[in-house]
Coordinates of C-alpha atoms and ligand atoms in Angstrom, one line a residue:
M1 CA 0.0 0.0 0.0
T2 CA 1.4 3.4 -1.0
L3 CA 1.6 6.3 1.4
Q4 CA -1.1 8.0 -0.5
D5 CA -3.4 5.0 0.0
K6 CA -2.7 5.0 3.7
I7 CA -3.5 8.8 3.9
N8 CA -6.7 8.2 2.0
N9 CA -7.6 5.4 4.4
I10 CA -7.1 7.6 7.5
K11 CA -9.2 10.4 5.9
S12 CA -12.1 8.0 5.2
Q13 CA -11.8 6.5 8.8
F14 CA -12.0 10.0 10.1
A15 CA -15.0 10.9 8.0
D16 CA -16.7 7.7 9.3
A17 CA -15.9 8.6 12.9
V18 CA -17.5 12.0 12.7
K19 CA -20.3 11.2 10.3
G20 CA -23.7 12.8 10.9
L21 CA -23.4 12.9 14.7
S22 CA -23.7 15.8 17.0
L23 CA -20.8 14.8 19.2
T24 CA -20.1 15.7 22.8
K25 CA -16.8 17.2 23.8
K26 CA -15.7 13.9 25.3
E27 CA -16.4 12.0 22.0
V28 CA -14.5 14.6 20.0
S29 CA -11.5 14.4 22.2
D30 CA -11.5 10.6 22.0
I31 CA -11.5 10.9 18.2
K32 CA -8.7 13.5 18.4
N33 CA -6.6 10.9 20.5
Q34 CA -7.4 8.2 18.0
F35 CA -6.1 10.1 15.0
L36 CA -3.7 12.8 16.4
G37 CA -2.6 11.4 19.7
R38 CA 1.0 10.3 20.4
K39 CA 0.1 6.8 19.4
G40 CA -2.6 7.8 17.0
S41 CA -2.8 6.7 13.4
V42 CA -1.2 9.9 12.0
A43 CA 1.8 9.5 14.4
Q44 CA 2.2 5.9 13.2
L45 CA 2.5 7.0 9.6
F46 CA 5.2 9.6 10.6
N47 CA 7.0 6.6 12.3
E48 CA 6.9 4.6 9.1
M49 CA 8.8 7.4 7.2
K50 CA 12.1 5.9 8.3
N51 CA 11.3 2.8 6.1
L52 CA 11.1 5.0 3.0
P53 CA 14.0 5.6 0.7
P54 CA 15.7 8.9 1.8
E55 CA 14.8 10.8 -1.4
D56 CA 11.1 10.2 -0.8
R57 CA 11.0 11.3 2.8
S58 CA 10.7 15.0 2.4
Q59 CA 7.7 14.7 0.1
A60 CA 6.0 12.2 2.4
G61 CA 6.7 14.5 5.4
K62 CA 4.9 17.4 3.5
E63 CA 1.9 15.2 2.8
L64 CA 1.6 13.9 6.3
N65 CA 1.9 17.5 7.7
I66 CA -1.0 18.5 5.4
L67 CA -3.1 15.6 6.7
K68 CA -2.3 16.4 10.3
S69 CA -3.3 20.1 10.0
E70 CA -6.4 19.2 8.0
L71 CA -7.6 16.8 10.7
S72 CA -6.7 19.2 13.5
T73 CA -8.7 22.0 12.0
K74 CA -11.7 19.8 11.6
I75 CA -11.3 18.6 15.2
D76 CA -11.1 22.1 16.5
N77 CA -14.3 23.0 14.7
L78 CA -16.0 20.0 16.2
L79 CA -14.8 20.9 19.6
H80 CA -16.2 24.3 19.2
A81 CA -19.5 23.1 18.0
A82 CA -19.7 20.6 20.9
A83 CA -19.0 23.4 23.4
D84 CA -21.8 25.4 21.9
D85 CA -24.2 22.5 22.3
S86 CA -23.7 21.8 25.9
T87 CA -23.4 25.3 27.4
S88 CA -24.6 28.2 25.3
S89 CA -27.4 26.9 23.1
L90 CA -30.0 27.2 25.8
E91 CA -29.0 30.7 26.6
S92 CA -29.2 31.7 23.0
S93 CA -32.7 30.3 22.6
I94 CA -34.1 32.5 25.4
D95 CA -35.3 35.9 24.5
P96 CA -35.8 37.8 27.8
T97 CA -37.7 40.6 26.0
L98 CA -40.7 38.3 25.1
P99 CA -43.8 38.5 27.4
G100 CA -44.1 35.6 29.8
D101 CA -46.5 32.6 29.4
F102 CA -50.0 33.1 30.8
I103 CA -50.5 30.6 33.6
P104 CA -54.2 30.6 34.8
V105 CA -54.6 30.9 38.6
G106 CA -57.3 28.7 40.1
S107 CA -59.8 29.8 42.7
I108 CA -61.6 28.2 45.6
H109 CA -65.1 27.0 44.6
P110 CA -67.8 29.3 46.1
I111 CA -69.4 26.3 47.9
E112 CA -66.1 25.5 49.6
K113 CA -65.6 29.2 50.4
T114 CA -69.0 29.3 52.1
I115 CA -68.2 26.1 54.0
Q116 CA -64.9 27.5 55.2
E117 CA -66.6 30.7 56.3
I118 CA -69.4 28.9 58.2
K119 CA -66.8 26.6 59.9
N120 CA -64.9 29.7 61.1
I121 CA -68.1 31.4 62.4
F122 CA -69.1 28.3 64.4
G123 CA -65.5 27.4 65.2
A124 CA -65.2 30.7 67.0
I125 CA -67.9 29.7 69.5
G126 CA -66.6 26.2 70.1
F127 CA -68.2 24.0 67.4
N128 CA -65.9 21.3 66.0
S129 CA -66.3 20.2 62.4
V130 CA -67.0 16.5 61.8
Y131 CA -67.9 14.4 58.8
G132 CA -70.4 11.6 58.2
P133 CA -71.1 9.0 55.5
E134 CA -72.8 10.0 52.2
I135 CA -73.9 6.4 51.7
D136 CA -75.8 5.3 54.8
D137 CA -78.3 2.8 56.0
D138 CA -82.0 3.5 56.3
Y139 CA -81.7 3.5 60.1
H140 CA -79.3 6.5 60.4
N141 CA -80.8 8.6 57.6
F142 CA -84.5 8.0 58.7
E143 CA -85.5 5.5 61.4
A144 CA -83.3 6.8 64.2
L145 CA -84.4 10.4 63.3
N146 CA -88.0 9.4 64.0
I147 CA -88.9 9.2 60.3
P148 CA -90.9 6.0 60.1
H149 CA -91.5 3.9 57.0
Y150 CA -94.8 5.7 56.0
H151 CA -93.3 9.2 56.3
P152 CA -93.6 11.2 53.0
A153 CA -89.9 12.2 53.2
R154 CA -89.0 8.6 52.3
D155 CA -91.0 8.7 49.1
M156 CA -89.1 7.0 46.3
Q157 CA -89.2 10.3 44.4
D158 CA -87.0 12.1 46.9
T159 CA -84.5 9.4 48.0
F160 CA -81.9 7.6 45.9
Y161 CA -82.1 4.0 47.1
I162 CA -79.0 1.8 46.6
T163 CA -80.7 -1.2 48.1
D164 CA -83.9 -1.5 50.1
D165 CA -81.8 -0.7 53.2
V166 CA -79.0 1.6 51.8
V167 CA -79.5 5.2 50.6
L168 CA -77.6 8.2 49.5
R169 CA -78.2 10.5 52.5
T170 CA -80.9 13.0 52.0
H171 CA -79.6 15.3 54.7
T172 CA -76.6 15.7 57.0
S173 CA -78.9 14.8 60.0
N174 CA -77.7 11.2 59.6
T175 CA -74.5 12.4 61.2
Q176 CA -76.3 13.5 64.3
I177 CA -77.0 9.9 65.0
H178 CA -73.4 8.7 64.2
V179 CA -71.9 11.4 66.4
M180 CA -74.2 10.6 69.4
E181 CA -73.6 6.9 69.0
E182 CA -69.9 7.4 69.3
Q183 CA -69.6 10.2 71.8
Q184 CA -71.1 11.1 75.2
P185 CA -72.4 14.6 75.8
P186 CA -71.6 17.4 76.2
L187 CA -70.9 17.8 72.5
R188 CA -71.0 20.7 70.0
V189 CA -70.4 19.9 66.3
I190 CA -71.1 21.1 62.8
V191 CA -71.2 18.7 59.9
P192 CA -70.6 20.0 56.4
G193 CA -71.2 17.7 53.5
R194 CA -73.0 16.6 50.4
V195 CA -76.6 15.3 50.3
Y196 CA -78.6 13.8 47.5
R197 CA -82.2 14.1 46.5
N198 CA -84.0 12.7 43.5
E199 CA -85.6 15.9 42.3
A200 CA -86.1 17.4 38.9
I201 CA -83.1 19.6 38.1
S202 CA -84.0 23.3 37.7
V203 CA -82.6 26.8 38.6
R204 CA -83.7 26.1 42.2
S205 CA -82.9 22.4 42.8
Y206 CA -80.2 19.9 41.9
C207 CA -79.9 16.2 42.5
L208 CA -77.1 16.8 44.9
F209 CA -76.3 19.8 47.1
H210 CA -74.5 20.6 50.4
Q211 CA -75.8 21.2 53.9
I212 CA -74.3 22.1 57.3
E213 CA -75.8 20.3 60.2
G214 CA -75.3 21.7 63.7
L215 CA -75.8 19.7 67.0
Y216 CA -75.3 20.9 70.6
V217 CA -76.1 18.6 73.5
S218 CA -75.5 19.5 77.1
K219 CA -77.3 20.1 80.4
N220 CA -80.2 22.5 80.4
V221 CA -79.9 23.7 76.8
T222 CA -82.7 26.1 76.0
F223 CA -84.5 27.3 72.9
A224 CA -83.3 30.8 73.7
E225 CA -79.7 29.6 73.5
M226 CA -80.4 28.2 70.0
K227 CA -82.0 31.5 68.9
G228 CA -79.0 33.5 70.2
T229 CA -76.5 31.2 68.5
L230 CA -78.3 31.3 65.1
E231 CA -78.8 35.0 65.3
Y232 CA -75.0 35.4 65.9
F233 CA -74.4 33.2 62.9
V234 CA -76.8 35.0 60.5
K235 CA -75.3 38.4 61.5
S236 CA -71.7 37.1 61.0
F237 CA -72.5 35.7 57.7
F238 CA -74.8 38.2 56.1
G239 CA -74.0 41.4 58.0
Q240 CA -75.1 43.1 61.2
N241 CA -78.1 44.8 59.7
V242 CA -79.9 41.6 58.6
K243 CA -82.8 40.6 60.8
T244 CA -83.9 37.1 61.7
R245 CA -87.4 35.6 62.3
F246 CA -88.3 32.3 63.8
R247 CA -91.4 30.6 62.5
P248 CA -92.9 27.5 64.1
S249 CA -92.4 24.4 61.9
Y250 CA -92.2 20.7 62.0
F251 CA -89.4 18.1 61.8
P252 CA -89.8 14.6 63.0
F253 CA -86.4 14.7 64.9
T254 CA -86.9 18.0 66.7
E255 CA -89.6 19.3 69.1
P256 CA -90.4 22.1 69.1
S257 CA -89.1 23.0 65.6
A258 CA -88.7 26.2 63.8
E259 CA -87.6 27.6 60.4
V260 CA -85.5 30.7 60.3
D261 CA -86.0 33.5 57.9
V262 CA -83.7 36.5 57.3
S263 CA -84.8 39.9 56.1
C264 CA -84.4 39.9 52.3
I265 CA -80.8 40.6 51.4
F266 CA -81.8 42.2 48.1
C267 CA -84.7 44.5 48.9
K268 CA -83.8 45.0 52.6
G269 CA -87.3 43.8 53.6
S270 CA -89.4 46.0 51.4
G271 CA -90.5 43.2 49.0
C272 CA -89.0 42.0 45.7
K273 CA -89.1 39.1 43.2
T274 CA -86.6 37.0 45.1
C275 CA -88.5 37.2 48.4
K276 CA -91.8 36.9 46.6
Q277 CA -92.8 40.3 48.0
T278 CA -92.7 39.0 51.6
G279 CA -89.5 40.8 52.6
W280 CA -88.2 37.5 54.1
L281 CA -86.1 34.6 52.9
E282 CA -86.1 31.1 54.5
I283 CA -82.6 29.9 55.3
L284 CA -82.6 27.0 57.8
G285 CA -84.5 24.5 59.9
C286 CA -83.9 23.9 63.6
G287 CA -85.3 22.7 66.8
M288 CA -84.7 21.1 70.2
V289 CA -83.6 17.5 69.8
D290 CA -86.6 15.2 70.2
P291 CA -86.4 12.9 73.3
D292 CA -87.2 9.9 71.0
V293 CA -83.9 10.6 69.1
F294 CA -82.0 10.6 72.4
L295 CA -83.7 7.3 73.3
K296 CA -82.4 5.8 70.0
V297 CA -78.8 6.7 70.7
G298 CA -79.0 5.7 74.4
Y299 CA -78.9 9.2 75.9
D300 CA -80.9 9.9 79.0
S301 CA -83.3 12.6 78.0
E302 CA -84.0 13.5 81.6
K303 CA -80.4 14.5 82.0
W304 CA -79.5 15.9 78.6
S305 CA -81.0 18.3 76.2
G306 CA -79.9 19.9 73.0
Y307 CA -80.7 21.7 69.7
A308 CA -80.0 20.9 66.1
F309 CA -80.1 22.9 62.9
G310 CA -79.5 22.3 59.2
L311 CA -78.9 24.7 56.4
G312 CA -78.4 24.5 52.7
I313 CA -75.0 25.8 51.6
E314 CA -76.0 26.5 47.9
R315 CA -78.9 28.6 49.1
M316 CA -76.7 30.6 51.5
T317 CA -74.1 31.2 48.8
M318 CA -76.8 32.2 46.2
L319 CA -78.2 34.7 48.6
K320 CA -74.8 36.1 49.6
Y321 CA -73.5 36.6 46.1
G322 CA -76.8 37.2 44.2
I323 CA -76.6 34.0 42.2
D324 CA -79.8 33.0 40.5
D325 CA -79.2 29.5 39.2
I326 CA -78.0 26.6 41.4
R327 CA -76.7 24.7 38.4
L328 CA -73.8 27.2 38.0
F329 CA -72.2 25.5 41.1
F330 CA -72.0 22.2 39.3
N331 CA -71.1 22.8 35.7
G332 CA -67.5 23.9 36.2
D333 CA -67.7 27.0 33.9
V334 CA -64.5 28.9 34.7
R335 CA -66.0 32.2 33.8
F336 CA -68.4 31.8 36.7
L337 CA -65.8 30.3 39.1
R338 CA -63.1 32.9 38.3
Q339 CA -65.3 35.6 39.9
F340 CA -64.7 34.1 43.4
R341 CA -60.9 34.7 43.5
Ligands
LIG401 N1 -82.5 17.9 58.0 C1 -83.4 19.0 57.8 C2 -83.6 19.2 56.3 O1 -82.8 18.6 55.5 C3 -82.9 20.3 58.4 C4 -82.9 20.2 59.9 C5 -81.8 19.8 60.6 C6 -84.0 20.6 60.7 C7 -81.7 19.8 61.9 C8 -83.9 20.6 62.0 C9 -82.8 20.1 62.7 O2 -84.5 19.9 55.8

């Protein structure tokens, strides 16, 4: 093989070694060693010069020097490109003068906001928050609350039955029973959570909604205490100028029972469409815990007395923010939700 053949060999080996790759610095310097290192293939050819006839040596030297400088220029270029890759290409792709990306900020759902607010209002006067099951048996949702089988509230149209004996709870009152089964008085709890009713969906009603139940059991609890507590709550939630009104009512699990109205938030009591010209809006049900309920959970009703109340969170939120369609809480439209940031 002539010297020229050997030089051409090295050139094509080199071309193969660097072909089509974007090489790292380390890879380039390995290639440099392989070809231009002290024991590299170019050095070997220089070594072989001593085997040539003396008159050919100077020409061979020239040719090898050209090969050597060709390769070393190419390797320098590769090293430079590799350096660009690893350190400065990221920098050069950032344009700090461009406007930033828009990252949408989420917001707390208005229902959760109201729950937090009501928890704080009752938390300040010693009520703990507890939670109960949304899927429950007939006993806790109805029977123990003095709602017997023939009661209209158990009508198939209102209750989602899972089996004959298991329901989606229709109110948070089921948790009154769970709490009293597990704890001895005195106790003071509120119970936020979802409830379900098989009702036609409209601007006013949805198949699921949220309630907060309240339960206070102690010695010598009076109706007046309940009135004072609920009035404190209404004023904290809607504002000091809002009036309350207690109307006699009926619930199977409280006796006596009442419904609480607030003076209309919108017309301030003078009469409008929302309050149907009455000047009042109904917001919750309440009453003194019925002795029959105490009997079911094994409390001595001679010794203990208490009150309970339940309110709808969607309704409270609609009144507070002037929302006219309950379905807005459930369809996840961010244009609606964004307003509660
Ligand atoms: N559970 C009743 C309802 O859903 C509300 C209520 C709770 C009434 C506690 C009295 C006492 O309508």
